mmCIF file of C-alpha atoms in Angstrom:
data_model
loop_
_atom_site.group_PDB
_atom_site.id
_atom_site.type_symbol
_atom_site.label_atom_id
_atom_site.label_comp_id
_atom_site.label_asym_id
_atom_site.label_seq_id
_atom_site.Cartn_x
_atom_site.Cartn_y
_atom_site.Cartn_z
ATOM 1 C CA MET A 264 4.456 6.973 16.250
ATOM 2 C CA GLN A 265 4.965 5.699 20.035
ATOM 3 C CA GLN A 266 8.092 6.345 21.673
ATOM 4 C CA ALA A 267 10.468 4.450 23.747
ATOM 5 C CA LYS A 268 13.123 4.986 25.965
ATOM 6 C CA ILE A 269 16.245 2.671 25.363
ATOM 7 C CA SER A 270 20.019 2.581 25.925
ATOM 8 C CA PHE A 271 23.069 2.581 23.955
ATOM 9 C CA ASP A 272 26.766 1.814 24.561
ATOM 10 C CA GLU A 273 29.432 4.366 23.524
ATOM 11 C CA ASN A 274 30.024 2.671 20.167
ATOM 12 C CA HIS A 275 26.088 2.783 18.967
ATOM 13 C CA ILE A 276 25.935 6.745 20.102
ATOM 14 C CA LYS A 277 29.035 7.039 17.842
ATOM 15 C CA ILE A 278 27.025 5.121 14.880
ATOM 16 C CA LEU A 279 23.771 7.186 15.860
ATOM 17 C CA ASN A 280 25.427 10.249 15.949
ATOM 18 C CA LYS A 281 26.942 9.833 12.274
ATOM 19 C CA TYR A 282 22.937 9.706 11.176
ATOM 20 C CA GLN A 283 23.298 12.704 8.665
ATOM 21 C CA GLU A 284 26.584 11.037 6.978
ATOM 22 C CA LEU A 285 24.771 7.697 6.733
ATOM 23 C CA GLY A 286 21.794 9.607 4.642
ATOM 24 C CA PHE A 287 19.194 9.619 7.524
ATOM 25 C CA LYS A 288 17.012 12.438 8.450
ATOM 26 C CA ASP A 289 17.114 11.617 12.103
ATOM 27 C CA LYS A 290 18.231 9.474 14.730
ATOM 28 C CA SER A 291 15.131 7.603 14.793
ATOM 29 C CA SER A 292 14.940 6.824 11.284
ATOM 30 C CA LEU A 293 18.382 5.118 11.531
ATOM 31 C CA VAL A 294 17.101 2.953 14.144
ATOM 32 C CA ARG A 295 14.274 2.058 12.620
ATOM 33 C CA SER A 296 15.660 1.171 9.549
ATOM 34 C CA ALA A 297 18.129 -1.115 11.528
ATOM 35 C CA ILE A 298 15.355 -2.768 12.963
ATOM 36 C CA ASP A 299 13.961 -3.184 9.651
ATOM 37 C CA ASP A 300 16.811 -4.602 8.528
ATOM 38 C CA PHE A 301 16.939 -7.167 11.443
ATOM 39 C CA ILE A 302 13.369 -8.122 10.973
ATOM 40 C CA LYS A 303 13.930 -8.683 7.334
ATOM 41 C CA SER A 304 17.286 -11.101 8.354
ATOM 42 C CA VAL A 305 15.275 -12.992 10.853
ATOM 43 C CA GLU A 306 12.632 -13.613 8.210
ATOM 44 C CA LYS A 307 15.326 -14.970 5.886
ATOM 45 C CA GLN A 308 16.610 -17.160 8.553
ATOM 46 C CA LYS A 309 13.429 -18.511 9.173
ATOM 47 C CA LEU A 310 12.985 -19.344 5.499
ATOM 48 C CA ALA A 311 16.099 -20.972 5.254
ATOM 49 C CA LYS A 312 15.718 -23.305 8.015
ATOM 50 C CA SER A 313 12.058 -24.337 6.579
ATOM 51 C CA ALA A 314 13.767 -24.928 3.183
ATOM 52 C CA LYS A 315 16.406 -27.089 4.822
ATOM 53 C CA LEU A 316 13.430 -29.008 6.759
ATOM 54 C CA TYR A 317 11.533 -29.438 3.647
ATOM 55 C CA ALA A 318 14.755 -30.475 1.396
ATOM 56 C CA GLU A 319 15.508 -33.349 4.500
ATOM 57 C CA ILE A 320 11.928 -34.520 4.436
ATOM 58 C CA TYR A 321 12.101 -34.339 0.184
ATOM 59 C CA LYS A 322 15.416 -36.328 0.412
ATOM 60 C CA GLU A 323 13.961 -39.078 2.650
ATOM 61 C CA ASP A 324 10.607 -39.730 1.462
ATOM 62 C CA SER A 325 10.744 -41.436 -1.824
ATOM 63 C CA GLU A 326 6.853 -41.515 -2.263
ATOM 64 C CA LEU A 327 7.304 -37.985 -2.706
ATOM 65 C CA ARG A 328 10.242 -37.900 -5.139
ATOM 66 C CA ASP A 329 8.426 -40.051 -7.203
ATOM 67 C CA LEU A 330 4.968 -37.885 -7.217
ATOM 68 C CA THR A 331 7.154 -34.474 -7.919
ATOM 69 C CA ASN A 332 8.819 -36.455 -10.758
ATOM 70 C CA SER A 333 5.739 -37.924 -11.773
ATOM 71 C CA ALA A 334 4.202 -34.238 -12.062
ATOM 72 C CA ILE A 335 6.737 -32.585 -14.046
ATOM 73 C CA GLU A 336 7.322 -35.416 -16.655
ATOM 74 C CA ASP A 337 5.181 -33.377 -19.348
ATOM 75 C CA TRP A 338 6.346 -30.083 -18.732
ATOM 76 C CA PRO A 339 8.335 -28.461 -21.290
ATOM 77 C CA LYS A 340 12.082 -28.230 -21.462
#
């Protein structure tokens, strides 16, 4: 695994020092987990933004709504 030199403020250090209480084997695994959670959060935000954009397009495009409605007419309810 690659290493990186990073700096933290005092509040971050306090949390890092509680790594065992938080269920992590070491400080690095705590930081990796936090970064992974951040990545998931960013991806979720991107997905929500994309969904909102598609909803706006769908709302404004009557031809697309008609096409969608015709495609689902014969689906079981």
